[in-house]
Amino acid sequence: MSLPPPAGRQPTIKEVARRAEVSPMTVSRTLAGGSGVRPDLQERVLAAVRELGYHRNENARSLRPGQASGLIGVAITNLANPYYGTFCLGVEEVATQHGRRIILGNTGEDQARERQLVADFIGRQVEGLVVVPSGRDTEESDDDSPKGDQLSGEHLGRVPLVLASRQVPGIGADTVVLDDIGGARQGTERLLTAGHRRIGYLGNAVSVFTGQRRYRGFEQALAEHGLAADPALVQRDQQDVESARAATADLLDQPDSPTAIFSANNRNTIGALQEISRRLRTGTGPGDFPALVGFDSFELADLTPVPLTVIDHDARQLGAEAARLLFDRLPGGVQPEAPRTVELPVTLRVIRQ
Amino acid sequence: MSLPPPAGRQPTIKEVARRAEVSPMTVSRTLAGGSGVRPDLQERVLAAVRELGYHRNENARSLRPGQASGLIGVAITNLANPYYGTFCLGVEEVATQHGRRIILGNTGEDQARERQLVADFIGRQVEGLVVVPSGRDTEESDDDSPKGDQLSGEHLGRVPLVLASRQVPGIGADTVVLDDIGGARQGTERLLTAGHRRIGYLGNAVSVFTGQRRYRGFEQALAEHGLAADPALVQRDQQDVESARAATADLLDQPDSPTAIFSANNRNTIGALQEISRRLRTGTGPGDFPALVGFDSFELADLTPVPLTVIDHDARQLGAEAARLLFDRLPGGVQPEAPRTVELPVTLRVIRQ
């Protein structure tokens, strides 16, 4: 039996192997689950691991020698939205293929929390960042702002960044977005073609990139039919289901309530469906409920009590694509020169005519 | 201006301050977002940070001096289930209060992936682990199994572990679970009291702790009414919505189909609702659709076309409680001696009579 290594130093796999009187390969196999290793040898390895206090160090085993943390920082805006759980799954799957893990933080659409989270990730030596940026006040994004942006190169050092879902003015990072404008335009066009003229709008915050783009697509479709958005029918700034439900109630309570509603994300569509189904159950007006077209698919869309079309896309694919763009910039990647923007397509899916 | 620090060493905050000719406090404030710092001083600090390659190291700032990683490893079974996104949010909120971040991995109910993930987390020097354990074959959990379990103290060294949702036989870790048996019993009791006698069962995998407990609660309620489960009406082992939909179709297609269904988690309830609504839309039988009682609440439960009661609880609270148990065992915590099990209550919530 060999002596334990000097205090304060992590024992190596070779020292574990010597103490257990097996080969280093047997130690590795045992720690990887024990497949193909005789039970008595596994027992000896585990005993040596315990005695020496050995921990397999994944960092040391990562592709990049030296101080790489093997961590990818992921900052999202709302983990209570199932959309972002699925998004994280996509990032995590690609990260795992590259031997990395994700550290995850939730910003709640709050700039200060995003700033803190990104500084924290950088401090933890992440190898890269995938960020769904929170909404930004347009005034703040002036180039001569002294504070700059926590996503600027100055704050990030050499840590590669990929933005997902949303761009940030002045930040020239790789970005993967959806075809927000085209999707919103086609969705609204569908309502117009069906003869609707009073179309309500339920949107996420004006300060959010997708909120702006989807509203633009909505306006474009109206303009193509010689119409303009009616301010009385436009409710923006709903970031959760409860506020979307209340905004829907406002639309439904108007004397000349809309015959259709375009909704800019799944939080808003779900809030609208909740309010409509509540009124159907309780028999409260209006007599006819609006048809819906909504961005994002979601579970149980099938149960809609009103005509519904969703603008469908895959949050997992969005996460995976963001991770792929990031790994292009990590050691072993293709190292593209200029920032790239990938726009993923969306498709209209009729849930109920 | 001072010289850069020797290569291979991280510059300190004092060295940044010297180079920028400001106080260390000004450096800290600038890196924390710049509040209260004159723009020209901020510029000088950021220039010094760039020149020296300084990164604020959150690890070094954590409560525990030395080599603490500041990371909590979180392993869950299905990130595509919104339940677990909300669960992670609860863990993350408590971890953030303690200055830690979570690293997240998805096991997909796969033992080999769980083993790999836990080894990886340990290798990354996590300070603690929160694990929703994957299902275990009961044969594998024999005490004399040579492999042991990846969640045993032998594999984890001194890293504290909290199990969430599910216990693992032979693993004496702190555990937070739901009142699975009581919830399932009360839910089934509700159906029995309403006069139902042919009650179908849709469950998650038999090898999963919650799957066993919820089935036990179902059987207990039946036994209290002098009944036993009818094997023809019991469908277990559905881990996703699609398999739950197919299992529901099997139940509905039986000549004497059940008048009610108890469903053991939200994946199964959602699958059941999808199949029932599909048949209502297409006018396929049976003539009467079963009433549902299901474990877990979920978005859009309101839209149910059949009577529905959910066994309600808060995934965020479950995550937060798991994190609190963990921090009790980290430096500064109360350091309880014996493993603790916390059982969180559930409540029946009638969605539609």
XYZ file of C-alpha atoms in Angstrom:
706
model
C 0.000 0.000 0.000
C 1.261 3.468 -0.895
C 1.201 6.479 1.397
C -1.499 9.135 0.985
C -0.409 12.178 -1.045
C 0.753 15.264 0.870
C -2.061 17.256 2.473
C -3.656 19.991 0.381
C -3.068 18.287 -2.943
C -5.699 16.272 -4.815
C -4.567 12.658 -5.247
C -4.164 11.487 -8.830
C -5.805 8.525 -10.505
C -2.408 6.797 -10.570
C -2.105 7.098 -6.798
C -5.574 5.595 -6.395
C -4.569 2.750 -8.741
C -1.343 2.064 -6.800
C -3.167 1.970 -3.490
C -5.891 -0.338 -4.846
C -3.246 -2.444 -6.620
C -5.082 -2.217 -9.928
C -4.406 -0.436 -13.230
C -5.417 3.234 -13.721
C -7.827 1.961 -16.409
C -9.629 -0.134 -13.795
C -9.969 2.956 -11.603
C -11.431 4.952 -14.508
C -13.859 2.188 -15.430
C -14.990 1.805 -11.831
C -15.608 5.533 -11.468
C -17.483 5.579 -14.780
C -20.000 3.062 -13.416
C -18.054 -0.175 -13.052
C -19.025 -1.828 -16.335
C -16.672 -4.776 -17.088
C -14.854 -4.534 -13.738
C -14.927 -7.462 -11.290
C -16.880 -6.619 -8.095
C -13.905 -7.310 -5.794
C -11.681 -4.942 -7.825
C -14.403 -2.288 -7.741
C -14.545 -2.638 -3.964
C -10.773 -2.130 -3.708
C -10.909 0.920 -5.966
C -13.747 2.509 -3.968
C -11.887 1.821 -0.721
C -8.790 3.569 -2.105
C -10.898 6.462 -3.358
C -12.354 6.892 0.123
C -9.015 6.594 1.900
C -7.248 9.069 -0.357
C -10.203 11.447 -0.707
C -9.926 11.243 -4.488
C -12.410 13.119 -6.673
C -12.393 12.693 -10.406
C -11.817 16.209 -11.661
C -13.857 16.774 -14.800
C -12.189 20.119 -15.345
C -8.818 18.473 -15.698
C -10.345 16.002 -18.141
C -11.926 18.647 -20.388
C -10.723 19.259 -23.915
C -8.860 22.397 -23.065
C -5.938 21.813 -20.765
C -5.241 24.164 -17.908
C -7.797 26.328 -16.190
C -10.913 25.859 -18.372
C -13.917 25.554 -16.089
C -15.952 23.344 -18.419
C -18.958 25.526 -17.629
C -21.325 27.380 -19.946
C -23.309 30.168 -18.281
C -26.980 30.288 -19.301
C -29.102 33.291 -18.323
C -32.796 33.193 -19.120
C -35.612 35.567 -18.335
C -38.365 33.351 -16.933
C -37.780 29.801 -15.769
C -41.455 29.509 -14.767
C -42.300 29.617 -18.501
C -42.091 26.013 -19.784
C -40.653 27.464 -22.982
C -37.360 28.213 -21.231
C -37.073 24.816 -19.559
C -37.222 23.290 -23.018
C -34.762 25.911 -24.284
C -32.297 24.957 -21.520
C -32.672 21.305 -22.444
C -31.489 22.150 -25.979
C -28.469 24.080 -24.672
C -27.661 21.336 -22.166
C -27.786 18.543 -24.753
C -25.255 20.246 -27.031
C -23.070 21.291 -24.072
C -22.988 17.685 -22.846
C -21.873 16.491 -26.281
C -18.909 18.827 -25.841
C -18.172 17.633 -22.298
C -19.441 20.851 -20.707
C -22.114 21.586 -18.105
C -24.442 24.547 -17.870
C -24.771 26.892 -14.931
C -28.180 28.434 -14.952
C -29.609 31.690 -13.706
C -32.974 33.400 -13.979
C -33.101 37.172 -14.572
C -36.861 37.748 -14.348
C -36.544 40.403 -17.129
C -34.589 42.538 -14.665
C -31.556 44.437 -15.926
C -29.869 44.600 -12.527
C -30.202 40.857 -12.006
C -28.868 40.212 -15.496
C -25.856 42.439 -14.770
C -25.156 40.642 -11.510
C -25.616 37.213 -13.057
C -23.278 37.869 -15.973
C -20.588 39.296 -13.664
C -21.007 36.246 -11.454
C -20.699 33.841 -14.417
C -17.566 35.612 -15.657
C -16.153 35.453 -12.143
C -16.775 31.724 -12.146
C -14.607 31.437 -15.275
C -17.351 30.203 -17.592
C -16.018 29.302 -21.029
C -18.991 30.856 -22.783
C -22.354 32.493 -22.234
C -25.808 31.915 -23.697
C -28.082 34.782 -22.726
C -31.732 35.526 -23.379
C -31.362 39.254 -22.743
C -33.892 41.087 -20.589
C -35.780 43.989 -22.065
C -33.790 47.204 -22.394
C -35.093 50.767 -22.243
C -34.327 52.252 -25.610
C -32.959 55.438 -23.992
C -30.373 53.405 -22.132
C -28.876 52.012 -25.286
C -27.368 55.340 -26.407
C -23.788 54.793 -27.487
C -22.494 57.560 -25.241
C -24.007 56.036 -22.113
C -21.164 55.915 -19.588
C -22.242 52.596 -18.113
C -22.204 50.631 -21.334
C -23.917 47.248 -21.328
C -23.119 44.217 -19.225
C -23.120 42.212 -22.458
C -20.477 44.374 -24.127
C -17.016 43.015 -24.831
C -15.599 45.295 -22.150
C -17.528 43.503 -19.451
C -17.114 40.015 -20.862
C -13.386 40.043 -21.558
C -12.708 37.236 -23.997
C -15.659 35.071 -22.996
C -17.744 34.257 -26.102
C -21.420 35.242 -25.942
C -24.453 34.054 -27.862
C -27.745 35.920 -27.587
C -30.888 33.830 -27.931
C -34.385 34.973 -28.964
C -33.419 38.622 -28.801
C -30.775 40.996 -30.112
C -29.383 43.880 -28.066
C -28.619 47.185 -29.827
C -24.877 47.782 -29.974
C -23.914 44.235 -28.966
C -22.286 42.484 -31.910
C -22.573 38.916 -30.657
C -23.701 35.765 -32.420
C -27.475 35.692 -32.179
C -30.169 33.158 -32.864
C -33.655 34.566 -33.237
C -36.971 33.431 -34.601
C -38.670 34.835 -37.662
C -40.729 37.065 -35.367
C -41.827 39.586 -37.948
C -42.708 37.052 -40.651
C -44.514 34.803 -38.192
C -46.578 37.634 -36.706
C -47.372 38.967 -40.184
C -48.568 35.569 -41.456
C -50.576 34.923 -38.297
C -52.321 38.296 -38.518
C -52.818 37.833 -42.263
C -54.689 34.620 -41.516
C -57.155 36.538 -39.337
C -57.565 39.280 -41.947
C -58.167 36.740 -44.725
C -60.889 35.146 -42.565
C -62.618 38.555 -42.617
C -61.642 39.927 -39.209
C -61.206 43.702 -39.050
C -61.321 44.405 -35.306
C -58.233 42.498 -34.168
C -56.939 42.892 -30.620
C -53.251 42.657 -29.751
C -51.804 41.084 -26.577
C -48.078 41.612 -26.329
C -45.039 41.223 -24.144
C -43.064 44.268 -22.995
C -42.397 46.983 -25.555
C -38.788 47.085 -24.334
C -38.277 43.446 -25.329
C -36.845 42.719 -28.780
C -39.451 40.075 -29.622
C -42.185 42.410 -28.370
C -41.119 45.037 -30.882
C -40.651 42.648 -33.798
C -43.901 40.789 -33.352
C -45.824 44.034 -33.082
C -44.145 45.209 -36.287
C -45.285 42.022 -38.088
C -48.821 42.622 -36.788
C -48.780 46.202 -38.094
C -47.340 45.157 -41.460
C -50.170 42.702 -42.074
C -52.758 45.338 -41.159
C -51.066 47.886 -43.440
C -51.180 45.442 -46.358
C -54.964 45.510 -45.950
C -55.047 49.290 -45.641
C -55.634 49.138 -41.884
C -53.883 50.581 -38.856
C -53.796 49.163 -35.323
C -56.589 50.548 -33.119
C -54.902 51.796 -29.906
C -57.998 50.810 -27.916
C -57.436 47.191 -28.907
C -53.696 47.046 -28.228
C -52.522 45.729 -24.841
C -48.773 45.402 -24.518
C -46.441 44.826 -21.567
C -47.901 41.592 -20.181
C -45.044 39.385 -18.988
C -47.020 36.696 -17.162
C -50.252 34.739 -17.490
C -52.074 36.700 -14.799
C -51.492 40.114 -16.397
C -52.409 38.629 -19.791
C -55.686 37.378 -18.334
C -56.467 40.867 -17.024
C -55.556 42.474 -20.359
C -57.858 40.030 -22.154
C -60.672 40.963 -19.781
C -60.132 44.609 -20.751
C -60.428 43.754 -24.436
C -63.529 41.610 -23.936
C -65.265 44.268 -21.817
C -65.105 46.931 -24.511
C -68.454 47.893 -26.028
C -67.243 46.886 -29.508
C -64.932 44.051 -28.470
C -62.530 42.502 -31.007
C -63.632 39.520 -33.102
C -60.097 38.155 -33.089
C -56.933 38.537 -31.014
C -53.318 38.249 -32.008
C -51.164 37.254 -29.066
C -47.393 37.693 -29.091
C -46.278 34.790 -26.896
C -47.503 31.759 -24.975
C -47.928 33.709 -21.688
C -50.445 35.969 -23.429
C -52.229 33.200 -25.322
C -52.633 31.149 -22.158
C -53.950 34.165 -20.244
C -56.457 34.821 -23.042
C -57.609 31.199 -23.060
C -58.009 31.221 -19.274
C -60.153 34.359 -19.342
C -62.277 33.138 -22.243
C -62.878 29.737 -20.639
C -63.728 31.368 -17.308
C -66.387 33.493 -19.008
C -67.744 30.536 -20.953
C -68.083 28.612 -17.677
C -69.750 31.496 -15.842
C -71.840 32.626 -18.814
C -70.445 36.179 -18.796
C -70.163 38.098 -22.058
C -69.456 38.955 -24.727
C -71.819 36.736 -26.739
C -69.140 35.771 -29.251
C -65.590 35.124 -28.216
C -62.680 36.116 -30.399
C -60.641 33.715 -32.520
C -56.985 33.546 -31.496
C -53.683 33.469 -33.288
C -50.708 33.201 -30.927
C -46.935 33.045 -31.143
C -45.421 29.866 -29.548
C -46.974 26.464 -29.198
C -47.845 25.060 -25.763
C -49.208 21.969 -24.094
C -52.983 21.541 -24.145
C -53.487 24.042 -26.965
C -55.795 21.259 -28.231
C -58.326 22.106 -25.524
C -59.009 25.598 -26.855
C -62.715 26.535 -26.745
C -62.267 29.075 -29.588
C -60.599 28.858 -33.022
C -56.841 28.867 -32.460
C -53.777 28.932 -34.679
C -50.298 28.878 -33.182
C -47.085 30.183 -34.690
C -45.045 27.117 -33.985
C -41.341 26.599 -33.419
C -39.134 24.453 -31.255
C -37.620 25.976 -28.110
C -35.265 23.009 -27.848
C -33.930 23.695 -31.336
C -33.444 27.359 -30.421
C -31.379 26.330 -27.386
C -29.382 23.764 -29.356
C -28.641 26.259 -32.152
C -27.484 28.885 -29.638
C -25.124 26.323 -28.100
C -23.798 25.301 -31.518
C -22.985 28.934 -32.364
C -21.163 29.185 -29.040
C -19.063 26.048 -29.519
C -17.950 27.378 -32.922
C -16.083 30.010 -30.902
C -14.650 27.714 -28.240
C -11.357 25.831 -28.619
C -11.751 23.293 -31.441
C -14.526 25.347 -33.090
C -14.362 26.974 -36.535
C -13.727 30.457 -35.035
C -15.869 32.590 -37.376
C -14.676 36.166 -37.755
C -17.813 38.299 -37.821
C -20.861 37.974 -35.550
C -23.548 35.809 -37.097
C -27.316 36.021 -36.851
C -29.353 32.884 -37.450
C -33.080 33.318 -37.935
C -35.023 30.109 -37.335
C -38.232 29.604 -39.321
C -41.670 29.359 -37.748
C -44.788 27.652 -39.112
C -48.479 28.340 -38.702
C -50.260 25.383 -37.167
C -54.044 25.401 -37.079
C -55.176 23.873 -33.792
C -58.880 24.479 -34.287
C -60.633 26.015 -37.304
C 0.998 52.913 -13.769
C 1.940 49.572 -12.225
C 3.304 46.577 -14.087
C 0.999 43.706 -14.993
C 1.162 40.792 -12.528
C 3.373 37.813 -13.434
C 1.952 35.567 -16.175
C -0.242 32.668 -15.059
C -1.578 34.437 -11.972
C -4.932 36.224 -11.768
C -4.488 39.928 -11.032
C -6.026 41.113 -7.766
C -8.532 43.889 -7.262
C -5.771 45.952 -5.601
C -3.598 45.682 -8.696
C -6.502 46.867 -10.856
C -7.058 49.782 -8.467
C -3.368 50.760 -8.578
C -3.273 50.686 -12.350
C -6.499 52.731 -12.644
C -5.275 55.080 -9.891
C -8.500 54.667 -7.926
C -9.426 52.964 -4.657
C -10.236 49.224 -4.561
C -13.771 50.248 -3.498
C -14.176 52.155 -6.764
C -13.113 49.045 -8.685
C -15.660 46.933 -6.804
C -18.439 49.438 -7.357
C -17.652 49.729 -11.050
C -17.692 45.969 -11.519
C -20.961 45.725 -9.591
C -22.675 47.972 -12.145
C -21.071 51.386 -11.638
C -23.680 52.938 -9.364
C -22.291 56.064 -7.671
C -19.031 56.041 -9.644
C -18.100 58.965 -11.939
C -18.116 57.924 -15.634
C -14.442 58.894 -16.171
C -13.363 56.757 -13.188
C -15.450 53.862 -14.495
C -13.712 54.189 -17.844
C -10.295 54.032 -16.176
C -11.291 50.976 -14.142
C -12.611 49.149 -17.194
C -9.440 49.997 -19.114
C -7.313 48.575 -16.289
C -9.516 45.476 -16.116
C -8.995 44.921 -19.851
C -5.232 45.540 -19.732
C -4.637 43.238 -16.777
C -7.151 40.584 -17.833
C -8.838 40.825 -14.436
C -11.928 38.756 -13.734
C -13.828 39.186 -10.535
C -13.711 35.722 -9.013
C -17.010 34.994 -7.321
C -15.557 31.826 -5.838
C -13.024 33.798 -3.877
C -15.818 36.054 -2.667
C -18.016 33.213 -1.436
C -18.676 32.620 2.243
C -16.236 29.779 2.494
C -12.676 30.824 1.873
C -10.371 28.617 -0.144
C -11.381 26.253 -2.877
C -15.202 26.244 -2.579
C -16.676 26.277 -6.074
C -19.848 28.177 -5.151
C -21.783 25.673 -7.253
C -24.753 23.479 -6.376
C -25.292 20.545 -8.737
C -28.932 19.956 -9.674
C -29.916 16.748 -11.482
C -33.484 16.401 -12.637
C -35.232 13.729 -14.656
C -37.151 15.652 -17.313
C -36.481 19.279 -18.164
C -39.162 19.173 -20.869
C -41.745 18.851 -18.075
C -42.648 22.408 -16.957
C -42.832 21.040 -13.431
C -39.053 20.733 -13.275
C -38.365 24.191 -14.677
C -40.403 25.584 -11.794
C -38.631 23.225 -9.388
C -35.228 24.547 -10.591
C -36.439 28.098 -10.092
C -37.095 27.297 -6.418
C -33.630 25.783 -5.979
C -31.996 28.677 -7.829
C -33.718 31.354 -5.745
C -32.497 29.888 -2.456
C -29.014 29.201 -3.886
C -28.763 32.827 -5.020
C -29.664 34.039 -1.524
C -26.614 32.080 -0.352
C -24.347 33.437 -3.093
C -24.274 30.144 -4.996
C -25.182 29.191 -8.549
C -26.724 25.988 -9.830
C -25.261 23.714 -12.453
C -28.004 21.783 -14.082
C -28.224 18.428 -15.792
C -31.039 16.328 -17.166
C -31.001 12.566 -16.601
C -34.049 11.563 -18.660
C -34.852 8.890 -16.011
C -31.697 7.068 -17.100
C -29.500 5.492 -14.427
C -26.335 5.630 -16.531
C -26.815 9.339 -17.255
C -27.486 10.025 -13.594
C -24.287 8.176 -12.641
C -22.246 10.147 -15.184
C -23.824 13.448 -14.173
C -23.210 12.975 -10.455
C -19.578 11.944 -11.073
C -19.188 14.992 -13.289
C -20.673 17.331 -10.653
C -18.415 15.883 -7.954
C -15.451 16.321 -10.279
C -16.414 19.957 -10.709
C -16.180 20.391 -6.936
C -19.846 21.224 -6.331
C -20.528 22.169 -2.720
C -23.769 20.215 -2.642
C -26.185 18.209 -4.751
C -29.942 18.346 -5.234
C -31.077 15.263 -7.116
C -34.446 14.082 -8.341
C -33.355 10.449 -8.597
C -34.236 8.420 -11.680
C -36.261 5.265 -11.269
C -34.361 2.273 -9.879
C -35.026 -1.380 -10.595
C -35.984 -2.870 -7.276
C -33.653 -5.832 -7.857
C -30.701 -3.472 -8.196
C -31.240 -1.963 -4.785
C -30.172 -5.112 -2.910
C -27.797 -4.208 -0.145
C -25.224 -6.730 -1.317
C -25.115 -5.329 -4.842
C -21.412 -4.895 -5.609
C -21.870 -1.676 -7.566
C -23.587 0.248 -4.809
C -25.367 3.419 -5.841
C -23.974 6.598 -7.373
C -25.814 8.490 -4.651
C -24.150 6.597 -1.795
C -21.685 8.321 0.496
C -18.896 6.273 -1.049
C -19.364 7.939 -4.394
C -20.112 11.406 -3.083
C -17.287 11.767 -0.575
C -18.255 14.556 1.767
C -20.530 16.419 -0.657
C -23.970 16.898 0.971
C -26.916 15.487 -0.988
C -30.625 16.251 -0.880
C -33.084 14.022 -2.699
C -36.203 15.710 -4.036
C -39.577 14.136 -4.857
C -38.223 10.641 -4.407
C -36.335 8.551 -1.871
C -33.780 5.925 -2.852
C -33.633 2.681 -0.837
C -30.437 2.510 1.185
C -29.504 6.184 0.683
C -29.799 8.023 3.985
C -29.830 11.561 2.642
C -32.046 14.503 3.501
C -35.168 14.135 1.404
C -38.127 16.319 0.570
C -41.127 14.502 -0.802
C -44.787 15.178 -1.322
C -47.609 13.491 0.528
C -47.959 11.104 -2.420
C -49.893 8.387 -0.657
C -52.310 10.714 1.163
C -52.889 12.808 -1.969
C -53.584 9.803 -4.162
C -55.839 8.275 -1.518
C -57.897 11.451 -1.122
C -58.142 11.954 -4.879
C -59.339 8.391 -5.438
C -61.688 8.689 -2.463
C -63.305 11.662 -4.169
C -64.089 9.538 -7.221
C -65.426 6.694 -5.071
C -67.636 9.047 -3.065
C -69.059 10.362 -6.335
C -70.168 6.794 -7.054
C -67.463 5.654 -9.472
C -66.575 1.973 -9.255
C -64.715 1.346 -12.528
C -61.724 3.645 -12.038
C -58.793 3.513 -14.442
C -55.229 4.225 -13.361
C -52.588 6.054 -15.432
C -49.193 5.989 -13.757
C -45.546 6.807 -14.167
C -42.913 4.055 -14.078
C -43.318 1.353 -11.442
C -39.599 1.732 -10.686
C -40.097 5.368 -9.682
C -40.675 6.159 -6.009
C -43.646 8.449 -6.660
C -45.087 5.851 -9.039
C -45.115 3.277 -6.245
C -46.442 5.617 -3.570
C -49.247 7.086 -5.631
C -50.367 3.637 -6.718
C -50.387 2.595 -3.071
C -52.643 5.547 -2.182
C -54.951 4.569 -5.058
C -55.152 0.984 -3.792
C -55.718 2.090 -0.193
C -58.752 4.166 -1.150
C -60.187 1.269 -3.149
C -59.585 -1.138 -0.248
C -61.421 1.193 2.137
C -64.446 0.693 -0.116
C -63.924 -3.081 -0.282
C -62.571 -2.867 -3.842
C -59.374 -3.986 -5.549
C -57.710 -2.475 -8.602
C -58.838 -4.113 -11.853
C -55.634 -5.045 -13.741
C -57.415 -4.395 -17.057
C -57.866 -0.749 -16.032
C -54.330 -0.136 -14.755
C -51.782 1.412 -17.140
C -48.437 2.207 -15.557
C -45.036 3.129 -16.963
C -45.983 6.221 -19.002
C -43.179 8.772 -18.682
C -44.287 11.268 -21.352
C -47.453 12.814 -22.743
C -47.450 10.719 -25.912
C -47.339 7.359 -24.115
C -49.997 8.638 -21.686
C -52.216 9.521 -24.636
C -51.825 5.992 -26.042
C -52.520 4.417 -22.630
C -55.681 6.517 -22.324
C -56.807 5.329 -25.761
C -56.389 1.738 -24.532
C -58.598 2.452 -21.517
C -61.258 4.216 -23.578
C -61.369 1.442 -26.176
C -62.252 -1.267 -23.679
C -65.778 -2.668 -24.001
C -66.587 -1.634 -20.435
C -64.436 1.490 -20.278
C -63.812 3.238 -16.930
C -66.177 5.987 -15.756
C -63.290 7.770 -14.043
C -59.501 7.829 -14.251
C -56.926 8.527 -11.578
C -53.728 9.847 -13.100
C -50.471 9.879 -11.168
C -48.755 12.965 -12.603
C -49.191 15.873 -14.995
C -47.687 13.998 -17.977
C -50.440 11.399 -17.652
C -53.248 13.867 -16.999
C -52.259 15.953 -20.012
C -52.058 12.858 -22.220
C -55.521 11.829 -21.022
C -56.979 15.284 -21.719
C -55.399 15.325 -25.188
C -56.908 11.954 -26.102
C -60.326 12.825 -24.697
C -60.449 16.168 -26.498
C -59.297 14.533 -29.746
C -62.177 12.073 -29.527
C -64.683 14.779 -28.647
C -63.546 16.743 -31.706
C -63.713 13.760 -34.028
C -66.856 12.287 -32.469
C -65.243 8.928 -31.678
C -66.409 6.952 -28.650
C -67.056 6.116 -25.955
C -70.341 7.952 -25.459
C -69.413 9.166 -21.991
C -65.919 10.259 -21.130
C -64.404 9.571 -17.729
C -64.001 12.136 -14.964
C -60.378 12.764 -14.020
C -58.444 13.188 -10.818
C -54.754 13.867 -11.381
C -51.639 14.473 -9.306
C -49.936 17.850 -10.047
C -51.498 21.073 -11.241
C -50.677 22.458 -14.687
C -51.368 25.426 -16.917
C -54.674 25.372 -18.782
C -56.233 22.750 -16.503
C -59.187 25.193 -16.661
C -59.889 24.127 -20.240
C -60.732 20.547 -19.318
C -63.751 19.188 -21.230
C -64.491 16.628 -18.468
C -64.793 16.927 -14.672
C -61.298 17.388 -13.271
C -59.771 17.616 -9.806
C -56.042 18.141 -9.371
C -53.887 17.196 -6.419
C -52.150 20.494 -6.093
C -48.756 21.493 -4.755
C -46.029 23.954 -5.601
C -42.978 22.705 -7.512
C -41.172 25.946 -6.660
C -41.685 25.305 -2.941
C -40.404 21.752 -3.374
C -37.221 23.107 -5.004
C -36.795 25.836 -2.395
C -37.261 23.376 0.480
C -34.713 20.964 -1.028
C -32.214 23.836 -1.269
C -32.892 24.908 2.323
C -32.209 21.371 3.585
C -28.950 21.430 1.625
C -27.760 24.773 2.985
C -28.348 23.485 6.515
C -25.427 21.146 5.808
C -23.134 23.684 4.151
C -20.724 25.920 6.076
C -22.756 28.291 8.224
C -25.723 25.896 8.321
C -27.127 24.188 11.439
C -25.431 20.852 10.571
C -28.196 18.437 11.598
C -26.952 15.010 12.646
C -29.404 12.516 11.197
C -30.916 12.546 7.719
C -34.251 14.339 7.627
C -37.340 13.677 5.534
C -39.743 16.534 4.939
C -43.136 15.654 3.503
C -44.885 18.617 1.906
C -48.682 18.670 2.006
C -50.881 18.566 -1.083
C -54.429 19.843 -1.520
C -57.310 18.729 -3.689
C -58.421 21.503 -6.022
C -61.621 21.023 -7.984
C -61.127 22.520 -11.445
C -64.489 21.447 -12.855
C -67.301 19.600 -11.082
